[in-house]
């Protein structure tokens, strides 16, 4: 089954974008190459629309709009941990049929396709491998560069690109008159047939139809006028001479790539030196080309290093980038100096302790302004007593300088609600904030919140996990159970939330099984928020107030607002909690105001007051 029969546009090639991480992407234009001289910023006409030769990306990536041909979804490799699972959920583009699919959607393993290690998300798909299709069947080799940056329907003459097979020069002129009788000589030039050109062999006889020769004058044969193909060859010569001057980039694969980004691979380096030396292409079927087609590595003269051949075997995936490149430690408790030096050489009469008392009356914005005054104030303003709380809520992304600033200030309360914090960032923070007492993660994704399952939280007293999507019993079990990496022989089975006094779980899909885990591994809760939990009902209240429940004697604040499964039968159960001071039952549809009023009048040990309907409060 060919790619054209799988649907219209099934194999349409996608324009790749820059990786913005390789050495070529991060450098500036040289201003001296052919493409730079064409740019308007360097005084050129700006017609070629190509990037600098030294800024051509070596590993172009798929655009963010690329989706799987089978399921229509983007790459989801960030949602799993294992290497095989990541490979199954990542988008891969075939170099033969140009289809972009998830390997998992094909139901085929990693070893069944030929992966290209030079370009990310690039392979020869198992379908084409099983059918025996090669790059020749699709009309473009894996090392060939398309003239239109990967778009369909463009001709070779529409733009000058580096390709493995350069255009042939025009045939030399012939003399007037009939052809001599007999077989043509072996060295007579002529364009070979297509199949023989692909196989690398010259045809035994010339083609029957030849191009019309140019007219000859009386003095001798006419000199052919320069053609566009000849101009491209001259440009290629100049480019090769420029590459020989810069040995750092001659051995790397130069992806001819404009600033708008494109896809492809580099020129075969075994042809470039021949073009630079004599302006002619090496003979087809030569030993050097046969060795490259056989899978051996070609060595460019003067470069001193091997070049990768095509196709390449599967290579291990690149290591993910680390969050930080240096260790961020909190400042010492008593940073020096203890006094403020003045410009005259003396010290200010106020000591550091007095300055800190002044700084404690300032807000975060004013403290940041004070840190710009001098180096001494900057060190003093990092004191953790000045930063008891830090609010980074509702930020789309958290940058490394933000995280480093949080660690240096060592706050006791940190608000990361409704932010785009990742799991790696949260683990990095929690491992360096051992004195953190309050952590707010409401509205974040469970993929990032799952970092709590492997981070130590010795001083945590408040944990806010409200409105986190896709939290089931299994996720809560992972969070509540003791860490699995306990030392051999250690009998302590304390969970991570043993010392938490306030837990907010509003809007989660919690069941009675989750509440049983909560009673067992969080026995010191004094404030519990279960509002708008759809599965909380009368049996849940019975579990919380049962004689075996540790929360029966510790609960002071209980929020059950919006729990529509609660009925009037559960109200007498709250009398079992003698320390209860606040009970929120607002927006519970099946609870009658009269039953709530009777509970408020009797109440556990004393009556409650009702400032609002179904809200019971007791003064402490």
XYZ file of C-alpha atoms in Angstrom:
620
model
C 0.000 0.000 0.000
C 1.628 3.195 -1.137
C 1.523 6.438 0.775
C -0.636 8.031 -1.900
C -3.380 5.454 -1.328
C -3.612 6.133 2.389
C -5.570 9.313 1.874
C -5.130 12.710 0.275
C -2.257 14.601 1.803
C -1.286 11.660 4.008
C 2.385 12.075 3.249
C 2.534 15.862 3.054
C 5.892 17.039 4.293
C 5.864 19.402 7.289
C 8.183 22.360 7.553
C 10.565 21.837 10.461
C 11.692 24.617 12.780
C 14.962 25.515 14.439
C 15.988 23.668 17.560
C 17.394 26.963 18.987
C 19.861 24.966 21.094
C 22.643 23.810 18.789
C 25.853 25.723 18.239
C 24.709 27.028 14.864
C 21.368 28.367 16.130
C 22.837 30.423 18.962
C 25.573 32.174 17.003
C 25.259 35.381 14.969
C 25.569 35.937 11.241
C 29.088 36.022 9.833
C 28.273 38.863 7.408
C 30.702 37.459 4.826
C 29.038 34.444 3.212
C 26.910 34.548 0.067
C 23.633 34.502 1.985
C 24.707 37.242 4.417
C 25.744 39.531 1.586
C 22.265 39.055 0.116
C 20.531 40.153 3.351
C 19.155 43.690 3.572
C 20.839 44.266 6.913
C 24.207 43.832 5.172
C 23.266 45.961 2.150
C 22.039 43.178 -0.157
C 18.771 42.945 -2.130
C 17.247 40.325 0.182
C 16.058 37.983 -2.584
C 17.414 34.609 -1.478
C 15.701 34.607 1.924
C 18.268 32.194 3.357
C 20.004 32.149 6.708
C 23.753 32.447 7.187
C 25.824 29.405 6.244
C 27.163 29.255 9.795
C 23.649 29.499 11.333
C 22.046 26.526 9.602
C 20.425 24.336 12.259
C 21.915 20.871 12.606
C 18.845 19.275 14.238
C 15.560 20.889 13.059
C 12.513 19.808 15.052
C 8.874 19.303 14.151
C 6.598 22.357 14.512
C 4.289 22.631 17.480
C 1.293 22.263 15.150
C 2.309 18.746 14.048
C -0.175 16.013 15.000
C -0.409 12.263 14.523
C -1.960 11.129 11.230
C -3.847 8.285 12.937
C -5.166 9.750 16.204
C -4.894 13.474 15.448
C -3.109 14.297 18.727
C 0.242 15.945 19.399
C 3.245 14.363 21.097
C 2.600 13.241 24.670
C 6.033 11.979 25.697
C 6.133 14.367 28.678
C 3.284 12.526 30.406
C 5.214 9.260 31.003
C 8.547 8.306 32.575
C 9.779 5.146 30.807
C 11.894 5.352 27.654
C 9.731 2.889 25.701
C 6.549 4.703 26.702
C 8.062 8.060 25.753
C 9.034 6.688 22.338
C 5.537 5.287 21.789
C 3.887 8.658 22.516
C 6.329 10.910 20.612
C 5.720 12.061 17.032
C 7.996 10.516 14.387
C 8.267 11.682 10.765
C 9.119 9.095 8.109
C 11.850 10.091 5.639
C 10.240 7.972 2.892
C 6.476 8.581 3.060
C 6.686 11.779 5.191
C 3.897 10.579 7.478
C 3.912 11.857 11.085
C 2.559 9.266 13.519
C 2.900 8.028 17.067
C 4.848 4.738 17.053
C 2.335 3.504 19.616
C -0.518 4.076 17.144
C 1.209 1.736 14.652
C 1.392 -1.017 17.325
C 5.022 -1.612 16.389
C 8.111 -1.580 18.560
C 11.129 0.699 18.495
C 13.371 -1.920 16.877
C 11.095 -2.324 13.820
C 11.886 1.128 12.415
C 15.192 2.696 11.372
C 15.724 5.784 13.540
C 17.729 8.743 12.327
C 19.974 9.960 15.157
C 20.998 13.153 13.332
C 17.530 14.729 13.211
C 15.079 14.446 16.152
C 11.721 12.727 15.622
C 12.890 11.257 12.308
C 12.872 7.608 11.182
C 11.987 5.181 8.439
C 8.619 3.876 9.571
C 8.044 0.111 9.942
C 5.468 0.143 7.138
C 7.966 1.380 4.570
C 10.624 -0.952 5.965
C 8.364 -4.014 5.695
C 7.215 -3.090 2.202
C 10.826 -2.686 1.091
C 10.383 0.937 0.088
C 13.420 3.179 0.040
C 14.033 6.862 -0.398
C 14.416 6.326 -4.157
C 10.757 5.303 -4.404
C 9.646 8.623 -2.918
C 11.846 10.645 -5.264
C 14.031 12.201 -2.568
C 16.798 10.643 -0.536
C 17.197 11.066 3.157
C 20.287 13.209 2.578
C 18.728 15.305 -0.185
C 17.635 18.858 0.478
C 14.398 20.052 -1.100
C 14.536 23.347 -2.888
C 11.336 24.664 -1.255
C 12.167 23.929 2.398
C 10.089 20.765 2.382
C 6.909 21.946 0.627
C 5.297 19.987 -2.162
C 5.096 21.079 -5.768
C 8.247 23.224 -6.105
C 10.851 22.720 -8.791
C 14.589 22.652 -8.433
C 14.965 25.988 -10.134
C 12.713 27.833 -7.659
C 15.526 28.221 -5.101
C 19.178 27.291 -4.757
C 19.766 24.567 -2.137
C 22.564 22.199 -1.287
C 21.761 18.716 -2.576
C 23.614 15.477 -2.905
C 23.159 15.422 -6.667
C 24.119 18.742 -8.229
C 22.627 19.697 -11.613
C 24.656 18.431 -14.534
C 26.417 21.031 -16.704
C 25.018 21.501 -20.239
C 26.410 19.134 -22.885
C 29.345 20.470 -24.972
C 28.534 21.776 -28.471
C 28.795 19.521 -31.485
C 29.897 20.240 -35.017
C 27.420 20.648 -37.786
C 26.752 17.792 -40.054
C 25.569 14.204 -39.741
C 26.811 11.989 -36.997
C 29.659 9.652 -37.966
C 28.685 6.134 -38.771
C 29.385 3.343 -36.352
C 28.958 3.020 -32.616
C 29.599 6.172 -30.604
C 32.798 6.385 -28.575
C 32.702 5.400 -24.951
C 33.693 8.850 -23.644
C 30.954 10.709 -25.516
C 29.043 12.785 -22.950
C 25.344 12.304 -22.629
C 22.762 12.246 -19.886
C 22.292 8.718 -18.479
C 18.945 7.114 -18.010
C 17.080 7.650 -14.737
C 17.283 4.070 -13.447
C 20.933 3.788 -14.386
C 21.617 7.181 -12.860
C 20.167 5.935 -9.563
C 22.200 2.726 -9.732
C 25.388 4.709 -10.372
C 26.241 3.026 -13.748
C 26.707 4.691 -17.142
C 24.456 3.476 -20.003
C 26.140 1.374 -22.700
C 24.694 3.547 -25.520
C 23.715 7.226 -25.641
C 20.092 8.257 -25.567
C 18.321 8.533 -28.896
C 16.919 12.005 -28.270
C 19.571 14.565 -27.604
C 19.248 18.281 -26.927
C 19.568 20.514 -29.933
C 23.204 21.658 -30.232
C 23.967 25.388 -30.375
C 24.780 26.921 -33.712
C 28.445 27.176 -34.677
C 29.981 30.174 -36.418
C 32.420 30.103 -39.245
C 35.365 30.640 -36.923
C 34.553 27.603 -34.774
C 32.047 26.088 -32.378
C 29.775 28.540 -30.539
C 30.341 29.087 -26.831
C 27.153 28.276 -24.881
C 25.648 31.102 -22.838
C 25.734 30.658 -19.057
C 22.627 28.876 -17.809
C 20.966 29.124 -14.368
C 22.368 25.705 -13.508
C 25.872 26.893 -14.326
C 25.372 29.917 -12.101
C 24.362 27.598 -9.251
C 27.555 25.608 -9.752
C 29.596 28.784 -9.510
C 27.804 29.717 -6.312
C 28.509 26.282 -4.939
C 32.227 26.683 -5.688
C 32.349 29.920 -3.747
C 30.498 28.340 -0.852
C 32.937 25.414 -0.718
C 35.844 27.830 -0.640
C 34.209 29.638 2.262
C 33.652 26.371 4.115
C 37.325 25.479 3.747
C 38.211 28.685 5.584
C 36.018 27.717 8.564
C 37.035 24.189 9.657
C 34.721 24.221 12.712
C 31.587 23.968 10.638
C 32.864 22.033 7.603
C 32.438 18.617 9.215
C 28.982 19.253 10.665
C 25.811 18.629 8.741
C 24.726 22.020 7.390
C 20.951 22.167 7.219
C 20.293 24.897 4.674
C 17.632 26.643 6.659
C 16.112 30.091 6.470
C 15.137 32.171 9.497
C 11.614 30.892 9.032
C 13.079 27.390 9.593
C 12.953 24.328 7.301
C 13.786 20.640 7.317
C 16.342 18.377 5.680
C 19.887 17.063 5.930
C 23.258 18.187 4.666
C 25.233 17.780 1.487
C 27.252 14.626 0.971
C 30.743 15.781 1.863
C 32.565 13.435 -0.510
C 31.340 15.480 -3.508
C 32.103 18.934 -2.129
C 35.928 18.824 -2.371
C 35.806 17.688 -5.991
C 33.567 20.601 -6.887
C 35.856 23.020 -5.094
C 38.978 21.733 -6.839
C 38.049 21.510 -10.508
C 34.408 22.560 -10.813
C 33.338 19.096 -12.057
C 31.297 16.436 -10.382
C 33.041 13.139 -9.588
C 32.240 10.272 -11.886
C 29.114 8.369 -10.966
C 29.680 4.899 -9.634
C 33.116 5.857 -8.286
C 34.649 3.955 -5.429
C 34.045 6.768 -2.947
C 30.358 6.910 -3.742
C 30.005 3.129 -3.586
C 31.593 3.082 -0.164
C 29.196 5.723 1.074
C 26.239 3.818 -0.306
C 27.494 0.706 1.351
C 27.150 2.332 4.745
C 30.821 3.247 5.348
C 31.924 6.582 6.705
C 33.328 9.137 4.277
C 36.266 11.345 5.251
C 36.579 14.784 3.798
C 40.143 15.694 2.824
C 41.529 18.254 5.192
C 38.702 17.965 7.701
C 40.346 15.322 9.873
C 37.113 13.733 11.038
C 34.601 11.124 9.809
C 31.165 12.104 8.574
C 27.993 10.232 9.432
C 26.567 8.112 6.638
C 22.910 7.315 5.910
C 20.987 5.510 7.262
C 22.067 5.455 10.883
C 21.160 2.824 13.426
C 18.948 3.568 16.435
C 20.654 5.704 19.057
C 19.685 6.302 22.679
C 17.432 9.346 23.224
C 19.157 12.544 24.369
C 19.310 13.240 28.062
C 16.715 15.770 29.226
C 18.090 19.215 30.058
C 18.754 19.753 33.718
C 16.966 22.485 35.594
C 20.065 24.196 36.970
C 23.776 24.168 36.255
C 24.900 25.288 39.682
C 23.959 24.585 43.257
C 21.743 27.237 44.835
C 22.246 27.418 48.580
C 20.443 29.681 51.029
C 22.498 32.564 52.448
C 24.204 32.130 55.812
C 22.303 33.060 58.954
C 24.570 35.999 59.821
C 25.970 37.424 56.595
C 28.838 39.834 56.928
C 29.371 42.717 57.407
C 27.359 43.475 60.529
C 27.472 47.229 59.849
C 26.896 49.344 56.771
C 30.149 50.832 55.376
C 29.904 54.407 54.153
C 31.734 56.098 51.296
C 33.843 58.145 53.720
C 35.369 54.960 55.119
C 33.435 54.848 58.421
C 30.495 52.625 59.380
C 26.871 53.648 59.775
C 25.853 53.934 63.444
C 22.819 51.612 63.022
C 23.767 47.919 63.256
C 22.385 45.187 61.055
C 19.724 44.145 63.589
C 18.255 47.653 63.585
C 18.199 47.753 59.795
C 16.353 44.408 59.701
C 13.669 45.803 62.021
C 13.166 48.641 59.572
C 13.068 46.245 56.613
C 10.367 44.142 58.301
C 7.875 46.972 57.757
C 8.422 46.897 53.983
C 6.620 44.830 51.395
C 8.177 42.612 48.708
C 8.289 45.398 46.130
C 9.997 47.844 48.507
C 12.488 45.186 49.586
C 13.474 44.574 45.982
C 14.113 48.289 45.579
C 16.288 48.300 48.714
C 18.337 45.396 47.342
C 19.478 47.643 44.491
C 20.918 50.310 46.784
C 24.178 48.610 47.698
C 25.764 45.204 48.105
C 25.375 45.192 51.893
C 21.646 45.896 51.764
C 21.257 43.283 49.046
C 22.764 40.633 51.349
C 20.735 41.775 54.324
C 17.455 41.753 52.387
C 17.859 38.024 51.699
C 17.185 37.301 55.371
C 14.391 34.751 55.600
C 12.686 36.701 58.385
C 11.810 39.330 55.784
C 10.195 36.764 53.482
C 7.748 34.680 55.560
C 5.420 34.299 52.563
C 6.072 34.309 48.816
C 3.266 34.466 46.261
C 3.966 33.261 42.698
C 0.354 32.374 41.901
C -1.187 32.639 38.439
C 2.085 32.823 36.548
C 2.174 30.994 33.248
C 5.756 29.839 33.678
C 8.404 29.846 36.367
C 11.917 30.717 35.244
C 15.133 29.434 36.890
C 15.932 32.893 38.349
C 12.541 32.844 40.092
C 13.188 29.430 41.610
C 16.694 30.419 42.690
C 15.312 33.540 44.349
C 12.757 31.471 46.274
C 15.443 29.109 47.561
C 17.719 31.953 48.676
C 14.911 33.576 50.686
C 13.705 30.333 52.362
C 10.034 31.305 52.899
C 7.771 29.501 55.367
C 4.719 29.782 53.068
C 4.815 29.385 49.282
C 1.843 29.934 46.945
C 2.146 28.249 43.523
C -1.573 28.046 42.777
C -2.685 28.086 39.139
C 0.856 28.192 37.790
C 2.638 26.179 35.120
C 5.157 24.675 37.532
C 6.536 21.350 36.324
C 7.276 18.229 38.320
C 11.039 18.716 38.030
C 10.792 22.322 39.208
C 8.618 21.394 42.194
C 10.960 18.582 43.247
C 13.911 20.954 42.927
C 12.167 23.456 45.212
C 10.943 21.013 47.860
C 14.350 19.398 48.250
C 15.819 22.824 49.094
C 12.991 24.219 51.276
C 13.217 21.966 54.302
C 11.591 24.603 56.539
C 8.490 25.048 54.353
C 5.312 25.010 56.482
C 2.566 26.035 54.018
C 2.351 24.926 50.389
C -0.492 25.979 48.062
C -0.785 24.029 44.778
C -4.450 24.544 43.926
C -5.242 24.445 40.217
C -1.968 22.806 39.173
C -1.807 19.577 37.190
C -1.369 16.242 38.901
C 1.680 15.554 36.732
C 3.522 18.294 38.616
C 1.843 17.725 42.014
C 2.979 14.089 41.928
C 6.411 15.391 42.947
C 5.062 15.433 46.534
C 5.240 11.634 46.517
C 9.050 11.639 46.466
C 9.941 14.867 48.290
C 10.616 15.153 52.037
C 8.189 17.465 53.853
C 9.292 17.410 57.505
C 7.907 20.824 58.549
C 4.768 20.978 56.396
C 1.621 22.017 58.284
C -0.746 23.207 55.518
C -1.239 21.593 52.112
C -3.674 23.000 49.545
C -4.581 20.648 46.670
C -7.913 22.145 45.634
C -9.285 21.748 42.119
C -6.576 19.483 40.761
C -7.894 17.502 37.813
C -7.743 13.742 37.363
C -6.968 12.900 41.001
C -8.242 9.399 41.784
C -7.820 7.063 44.727
C -4.581 5.691 43.273
C -2.992 9.147 43.086
C -4.012 10.010 46.646
C -2.664 6.656 47.838
C 0.698 7.492 46.248
C 0.709 10.782 48.140
C -0.372 9.454 51.551
C 1.528 6.182 51.826
C 5.023 6.143 53.396
C 7.935 6.526 50.992
C 8.993 3.203 49.446
C 12.735 3.923 49.738
C 12.978 3.315 53.473
C 16.211 1.877 54.813
C 16.476 -1.886 55.455
C 15.319 -2.778 58.936
C 13.448 0.476 59.435
C 10.057 -0.244 60.991
C 8.639 3.284 60.945
C 5.570 3.514 58.703
C 4.874 7.222 58.997
C 3.341 8.800 55.924
C 4.406 12.062 54.353
C 1.436 13.977 55.816
C 1.728 12.808 59.408
C 2.396 16.329 60.691
C -0.074 18.206 58.441
C -2.719 20.079 60.449
C -4.748 21.617 57.598
C -5.588 19.828 54.350
C -7.642 21.332 51.534
C -9.052 18.853 49.006
C -11.949 20.790 47.508
C -13.198 19.708 44.098
C -11.405 16.335 44.015
C -13.007 13.014 43.136
C -12.445 11.387 46.517
C -14.260 8.242 47.633
C -14.626 6.548 51.007
C -11.493 4.497 50.254
C -9.500 7.738 50.038
C -10.986 8.926 53.343
C -9.883 5.705 55.059
C -6.320 6.326 53.873
C -6.619 9.904 55.072
C -7.701 8.842 58.561
C -4.805 6.413 58.801
C -1.938 8.525 57.440
C -2.997 12.071 58.441
C -4.182 11.650 62.054
C -3.396 15.190 63.258
C -5.752 17.142 61.012
C -7.562 19.997 62.704
C -8.940 21.609 59.530
C -10.296 19.604 56.577
C -11.815 21.025 53.390
C -13.904 18.530 51.377
C -16.176 21.079 49.709
C -17.617 20.290 46.280
C -16.443 16.673 46.405
C -19.107 14.837 44.429
C -18.657 11.451 46.144
C -18.811 12.661 49.766
C -22.103 11.606 51.445
C -23.533 10.309 54.700
C -21.178 7.263 54.845
C -18.220 9.645 54.573
C -19.433 11.631 57.615
C -19.835 8.372 59.512
C -16.190 7.480 58.746
C -14.953 10.881 59.929
C -16.884 10.710 63.224
C -16.579 6.988 63.975
C -15.205 5.962 67.410
C -12.070 4.583 65.716
C -11.438 7.793 63.751
C -8.499 9.886 65.069
C -10.107 13.009 63.578
C -13.072 12.717 65.903
C -11.093 14.406 68.685
C -8.938 16.739 66.539
C -11.294 18.312 63.985
C -11.916 22.014 64.614
C -12.864 23.278 61.116
C -14.803 21.108 58.636
C -15.946 22.372 55.236
C -18.521 20.255 53.398
C -20.098 22.987 51.257
C -21.469 21.842 47.924
C -21.561 18.118 48.843
C -24.954 17.288 47.368
C -25.119 13.729 48.708
C -25.429 14.831 52.332
C -28.863 14.493 53.899
C -30.448 15.379 57.244
C -29.592 11.917 58.638
C -25.870 12.835 58.914
C -26.383 15.940 61.073
C -26.597 14.150 64.461
C -23.221 12.529 63.726
C -21.428 15.862 64.078
C -22.226 15.886 67.801
C -19.487 13.283 68.230
C -16.822 15.958 67.569
C -16.425 17.934 70.815
C -13.786 20.386 69.464
C -15.707 21.372 66.346
C -15.846 25.192 66.011
C -16.777 25.738 62.378
C -19.054 23.597 60.177
C -19.808 24.794 56.642
C -22.814 23.071 55.015
C -23.765 25.763 52.527
C -25.014 24.816 49.053
C -25.905 21.267 50.195
C -29.201 20.719 48.363
C -30.613 17.839 50.427
C -30.019 19.497 53.821
C -32.981 21.417 55.199
C -32.452 24.731 57.017
C -34.639 23.511 59.894
C -32.406 20.489 60.582
C -29.318 22.719 60.511
C -31.013 25.107 62.961
C -31.743 22.236 65.365
C -28.069 21.141 65.188
C -26.973 24.709 65.871
C -29.241 24.928 68.943
C -28.009 21.652 70.451
C -24.580 21.302 68.904
C -21.651 19.452 70.349
C -20.965 20.533 73.809
C -22.608 23.945 73.236
C -24.818 25.811 70.765
C -23.593 27.353 67.513
C -24.439 30.681 65.977
C -25.556 30.940 62.348
C -24.368 34.148 60.605
C -25.497 32.563 57.317
C -27.849 29.751 56.443
C -26.214 26.313 56.957
C -23.022 27.898 58.349
C -22.403 26.976 61.980
C -19.819 28.885 64.043
C -18.800 28.726 67.671
C -16.624 31.253 69.435
C -13.481 29.714 70.872
